[in-house]
Amino acid sequence: MAHLAAAASAAARRAAEGLRAAVGQLRQDAQDVHWRDVAQEFAPKRMWREFRGKSVRTQAFVAITAYTATTTGMMYGYLRYSRSKALRQHQLVLKAIRGE
């Protein structure tokens, strides 16, 4: 049992050291990189050009994934809206039955 605790402690220590290193690297990157460089990297025209340079298979995969995520989100939103609308109508019917 003690060896499990020691292994868990060592794993936690390694994870904490890795997290500290990542935070330090992020802090250093934030100091070294100007925001305009980042904005230029994510310029829509540049991103579109790079995307169109990818293989057709990659473009199709991205398109299908984006379509799936969008339609799933829209269906989820519609179902929540429909459910809340039905609940409101149900409450109105109950109020009318009770005579409120």
Short mmCIF file of C-alpha atoms in Angstrom, two decimals:
data_model
loop_
_atom_site.label_atom_id
_atom_site.label_comp_id
_atom_site.label_asym_id
_atom_site.label_seq_id
_atom_site.Cartn_x
_atom_site.Cartn_y
_atom_site.Cartn_z
CA MET A 1 0.00 0.00 0.00
CA ALA A 2 2.88 2.33 0.77
CA HIS A 3 4.34 1.78 -2.69
CA LEU A 4 1.03 2.91 -4.24
CA ALA A 5 1.05 6.07 -2.17
CA ALA A 6 4.67 6.74 -3.14
CA ALA A 7 3.88 6.16 -6.82
CA ALA A 8 0.86 8.46 -6.62
CA SER A 9 2.94 11.10 -4.88
CA ALA A 10 5.67 10.86 -7.51
CA ALA A 11 3.10 11.09 -10.31
CA ALA A 12 1.51 14.15 -8.69
CA ARG A 13 4.95 15.74 -8.29
CA ARG A 14 5.79 15.12 -11.98
CA ALA A 15 2.41 16.51 -13.04
CA ALA A 16 2.92 19.63 -10.91
CA GLU A 17 6.41 20.14 -12.34
CA GLY A 18 5.07 19.74 -15.88
CA LEU A 19 2.28 22.21 -15.18
CA ARG A 20 4.73 24.72 -13.72
CA ALA A 21 6.94 24.36 -16.78
CA ALA A 22 3.97 24.85 -19.11
CA VAL A 23 2.85 27.96 -17.23
CA GLY A 24 6.39 29.34 -17.35
CA GLN A 25 6.61 28.67 -21.09
CA LEU A 26 3.24 30.32 -21.66
CA ARG A 27 4.30 33.36 -19.63
CA GLN A 28 7.54 33.60 -21.60
CA ASP A 29 5.69 33.26 -24.92
CA ALA A 30 3.25 35.99 -23.89
CA GLN A 31 6.17 38.31 -23.19
CA ASP A 32 8.09 37.44 -26.37
CA VAL A 33 5.27 37.42 -28.93
CA HIS A 34 3.50 40.59 -29.95
CA TRP A 35 -0.28 40.41 -30.31
CA ARG A 36 -0.07 41.66 -33.91
CA ASP A 37 1.98 38.59 -34.82
CA VAL A 38 -0.74 36.38 -33.39
CA ALA A 39 -3.49 38.34 -35.14
CA GLN A 40 -1.59 38.08 -38.43
CA GLU A 41 -1.23 34.33 -37.96
CA PHE A 42 -5.01 33.96 -37.56
CA ALA A 43 -6.03 36.35 -40.32
CA PRO A 44 -9.05 34.89 -42.13
CA LYS A 45 -7.52 35.24 -45.58
CA ARG A 46 -4.35 33.44 -44.51
CA MET A 47 -6.26 30.69 -42.72
CA TRP A 48 -8.49 30.15 -45.76
CA ARG A 49 -5.45 29.94 -48.06
CA GLU A 50 -3.78 27.40 -45.77
CA PHE A 51 -7.00 25.39 -45.51
CA ARG A 52 -7.39 25.28 -49.29
CA GLY A 53 -3.80 24.08 -49.50
CA LYS A 54 -4.67 20.98 -47.48
CA SER A 55 -5.57 17.71 -49.18
CA VAL A 56 -9.12 17.20 -50.41
CA ARG A 57 -9.55 14.44 -47.86
CA THR A 58 -8.64 16.80 -45.01
CA GLN A 59 -10.97 19.48 -46.36
CA ALA A 60 -13.82 16.95 -46.59
CA PHE A 61 -13.15 15.71 -43.07
CA VAL A 62 -13.18 19.26 -41.69
CA ALA A 63 -16.36 20.11 -43.63
CA ILE A 64 -18.18 17.00 -42.41
CA THR A 65 -17.05 17.57 -38.83
CA ALA A 66 -18.12 21.22 -38.90
CA TYR A 67 -21.48 20.30 -40.47
CA THR A 68 -22.06 17.58 -37.86
CA ALA A 69 -21.17 19.85 -34.95
CA THR A 70 -23.35 22.67 -36.29
CA THR A 71 -26.40 20.50 -36.95
CA THR A 72 -26.05 18.75 -33.60
CA GLY A 73 -25.93 22.10 -31.81
CA MET A 74 -28.91 23.39 -33.76
CA MET A 75 -30.96 20.25 -33.05
CA TYR A 76 -30.08 20.44 -29.37
CA GLY A 77 -31.13 24.10 -29.28
CA TYR A 78 -34.39 23.34 -31.07
CA LEU A 79 -35.17 20.45 -28.72
CA ARG A 80 -34.55 22.64 -25.68
CA TYR A 81 -36.74 25.37 -27.16
CA SER A 82 -39.52 22.89 -27.99
CA ARG A 83 -39.38 21.37 -24.54
CA SER A 84 -39.57 24.73 -22.79
CA LYS A 85 -42.41 25.82 -25.10
CA ALA A 86 -44.35 22.61 -24.37
CA LEU A 87 -43.75 23.08 -20.64
CA ARG A 88 -45.10 26.64 -20.79
CA GLN A 89 -48.18 25.46 -22.69
CA HIS A 90 -48.68 22.66 -20.18
CA GLN A 91 -48.49 25.14 -17.31
CA LEU A 92 -51.04 27.40 -19.03
CA VAL A 93 -53.43 24.45 -19.46
CA LEU A 94 -53.02 23.49 -15.81
CA LYS A 95 -53.70 27.09 -14.73
CA ALA A 96 -56.86 27.14 -16.88
CA ILE A 97 -58.03 23.83 -15.39
CA ARG A 98 -57.42 25.05 -11.84
CA GLY A 99 -59.16 28.31 -12.62
CA GLU A 100 -56.25 30.52 -11.69
#
